[in-house]
């Protein structure tokens, strides 16, 4: 399965010129934990509410005037849209991140994938396995709790 199959493709974005204060407002209005800074269709960085909170606490700057570009890092983890889930999990582990930006063949933003998305997928897969086991094993033909008493 390719990461694009489970990635969120409706991604909240902002241009690098947007002020830090406006980015915080946008994150709040959209009820998301972060957004992708995009310039000319290419993702520059993923900025989270935590990143901005730490920046606001650690720095002395005018959030209304400072562009979010000041907090954009150049080494943002990305994965190709056609990469496998395992490659994305490796990226999470190696980079110590909980989200990665998914890019298409041209390097444009295609989506965002979080470790939570992978956990949900694994949970669904385990449910399918449990269903298959229950349906093929006489020991599981009994109803739930009564069987375990």
Short mmCIF file of C-alpha atoms in Angstrom, two decimals:
data_model
loop_
_atom_site.label_atom_id
_atom_site.label_comp_id
_atom_site.label_asym_id
_atom_site.label_seq_id
_atom_site.Cartn_x
_atom_site.Cartn_y
_atom_site.Cartn_z
CA UNK A 1 0.00 0.00 0.00
CA UNK A 2 1.30 3.44 -0.93
CA UNK A 3 1.36 6.25 1.64
CA UNK A 4 -0.91 8.37 -0.54
CA UNK A 5 -3.65 5.77 0.01
CA UNK A 6 -3.90 6.71 3.70
CA UNK A 7 -2.41 10.21 3.72
CA UNK A 8 -4.62 13.19 4.30
CA UNK A 9 -4.82 14.99 0.99
CA UNK A 10 -6.82 17.96 2.26
CA UNK A 11 -3.91 19.82 3.84
CA UNK A 12 -4.08 23.25 5.45
CA UNK A 13 -1.30 25.42 4.01
CA UNK A 14 0.15 28.89 4.39
CA UNK A 15 2.64 30.95 2.40
CA UNK A 16 6.02 31.70 4.01
CA UNK A 17 5.22 35.42 4.09
CA UNK A 18 2.21 34.93 6.42
CA UNK A 19 2.84 36.31 9.89
CA UNK A 20 3.33 33.93 12.78
CA UNK A 21 0.21 35.38 14.43
CA UNK A 22 -1.88 34.72 11.31
CA UNK A 23 -0.55 31.16 11.09
CA UNK A 24 -1.55 30.57 14.72
CA UNK A 25 -5.01 31.97 13.96
CA UNK A 26 -5.34 29.77 10.89
CA UNK A 27 -4.35 26.66 12.83
CA UNK A 28 -6.93 27.53 15.46
CA UNK A 29 -9.71 28.34 12.94
CA UNK A 30 -9.11 25.13 10.99
CA UNK A 31 -8.89 23.03 14.18
CA UNK A 32 -5.65 21.37 13.10
CA UNK A 33 -2.41 20.78 14.96
CA UNK A 34 -0.26 22.30 12.23
CA UNK A 35 0.01 23.29 8.62
CA UNK A 36 2.39 23.05 5.70
CA UNK A 37 4.26 26.12 4.54
CA UNK A 38 4.09 26.07 0.74
CA UNK A 39 5.83 28.22 -1.84
CA UNK A 40 5.13 27.82 -5.57
CA UNK A 41 3.37 24.51 -4.88
CA UNK A 42 6.37 23.02 -3.12
CA UNK A 43 6.23 22.27 0.62
CA UNK A 44 8.91 24.04 2.62
CA UNK A 45 8.11 22.87 6.12
CA UNK A 46 5.48 21.52 8.44
CA UNK A 47 4.80 23.94 11.27
CA UNK A 48 2.91 22.63 14.29
CA UNK A 49 1.12 24.41 17.09
CA UNK A 50 3.83 23.12 19.42
CA UNK A 51 6.59 24.58 17.22
CA UNK A 52 4.90 27.96 17.33
CA UNK A 53 4.22 27.81 21.06
CA UNK A 54 7.88 27.06 21.74
CA UNK A 55 8.96 29.87 19.39
CA UNK A 56 6.65 32.33 21.09
CA UNK A 57 7.90 31.32 24.54
CA UNK A 58 11.59 31.24 23.64
CA UNK A 59 11.91 34.31 21.46
CA UNK A 60 11.32 37.99 21.63
CA UNK A 61 9.71 38.98 18.37
CA UNK A 62 6.55 40.61 17.08
CA UNK A 63 4.28 37.73 16.05
CA UNK A 64 2.09 40.11 14.02
CA UNK A 65 5.04 41.30 11.94
CA UNK A 66 7.37 38.29 11.80
CA UNK A 67 6.78 36.02 8.80
CA UNK A 68 6.54 32.31 9.52
CA UNK A 69 9.48 31.92 7.10
CA UNK A 70 11.68 32.80 10.09
CA UNK A 71 10.80 29.41 11.58
CA UNK A 72 10.93 27.31 8.42
CA UNK A 73 13.55 24.59 8.50
CA UNK A 74 15.17 23.35 5.33
CA UNK A 75 15.45 19.72 6.38
CA UNK A 76 11.77 18.78 6.51
CA UNK A 77 11.06 15.05 6.22
CA UNK A 78 9.14 14.10 3.09
CA UNK A 79 8.14 10.80 1.54
CA UNK A 80 7.13 10.14 -2.06
CA UNK A 81 3.42 9.53 -2.62
CA UNK A 82 4.15 6.08 -4.03
CA UNK A 83 6.39 5.06 -1.10
CA UNK A 84 5.28 2.12 1.00
CA UNK A 85 3.99 2.43 4.54
CA UNK A 86 7.16 0.78 5.84
CA UNK A 87 9.30 3.54 4.29
CA UNK A 88 7.16 6.16 6.00
CA UNK A 89 7.47 4.35 9.35
CA UNK A 90 11.25 4.25 8.88
CA UNK A 91 11.20 8.01 8.28
CA UNK A 92 9.19 8.55 11.47
CA UNK A 93 11.70 6.49 13.41
CA UNK A 94 14.92 7.80 11.85
CA UNK A 95 13.89 11.45 11.98
CA UNK A 96 12.08 11.32 15.32
CA UNK A 97 8.94 12.93 13.89
CA UNK A 98 5.23 12.17 14.10
CA UNK A 99 4.26 13.63 10.71
CA UNK A 100 5.77 13.65 7.24
CA UNK A 101 4.91 15.61 4.14
CA UNK A 102 3.89 13.48 1.17
CA UNK A 103 5.11 14.77 -2.19
CA UNK A 104 4.32 13.81 -5.76
CA UNK A 105 6.87 13.05 -8.51
CA UNK A 106 7.40 16.78 -9.11
CA UNK A 107 8.01 17.54 -5.43
CA UNK A 108 4.64 19.26 -5.00
CA UNK A 109 2.54 18.79 -1.88
CA UNK A 110 0.36 15.68 -2.22
CA UNK A 111 -0.66 15.15 1.40
CA UNK A 112 0.44 14.69 4.97
CA UNK A 113 0.85 11.44 6.89
CA UNK A 114 0.93 11.10 10.66
CA UNK A 115 1.95 8.20 12.82
CA UNK A 116 -1.68 8.15 14.01
CA UNK A 117 -2.81 7.44 10.45
CA UNK A 118 -0.52 4.40 10.38
CA UNK A 119 -1.77 3.21 13.79
CA UNK A 120 -5.39 3.46 12.60
CA UNK A 121 -4.48 1.45 9.49
CA UNK A 122 -2.79 -1.22 11.61
CA UNK A 123 -5.82 -1.39 13.89
CA UNK A 124 -8.10 -1.94 10.91
CA UNK A 125 -5.79 -4.62 9.53
CA UNK A 126 -5.74 -6.41 12.90
CA UNK A 127 -9.54 -6.30 12.96
CA UNK A 128 -9.62 -7.98 9.54
CA UNK A 129 -7.22 -10.67 10.79
CA UNK A 130 -9.34 -11.24 13.91
CA UNK A 131 -12.48 -11.55 11.78
CA UNK A 132 -10.80 -14.09 9.49
CA UNK A 133 -9.62 -16.13 12.47
CA UNK A 134 -13.05 -16.05 14.12
CA UNK A 135 -14.82 -17.13 10.94
CA UNK A 136 -12.53 -20.08 10.31
CA UNK A 137 -12.18 -21.42 13.84
CA UNK A 138 -14.95 -23.32 15.69
CA UNK A 139 -13.53 -22.17 19.02
CA UNK A 140 -14.60 -18.61 18.21
CA UNK A 141 -18.17 -19.41 17.22
CA UNK A 142 -19.38 -18.56 20.72
CA UNK A 143 -20.51 -15.03 21.52
CA UNK A 144 -18.05 -12.68 23.20
CA UNK A 145 -17.92 -12.47 27.01
CA UNK A 146 -19.84 -15.67 27.77
CA UNK A 147 -17.12 -17.65 26.00
CA UNK A 148 -14.45 -16.26 28.32
CA UNK A 149 -16.27 -16.87 31.61
#
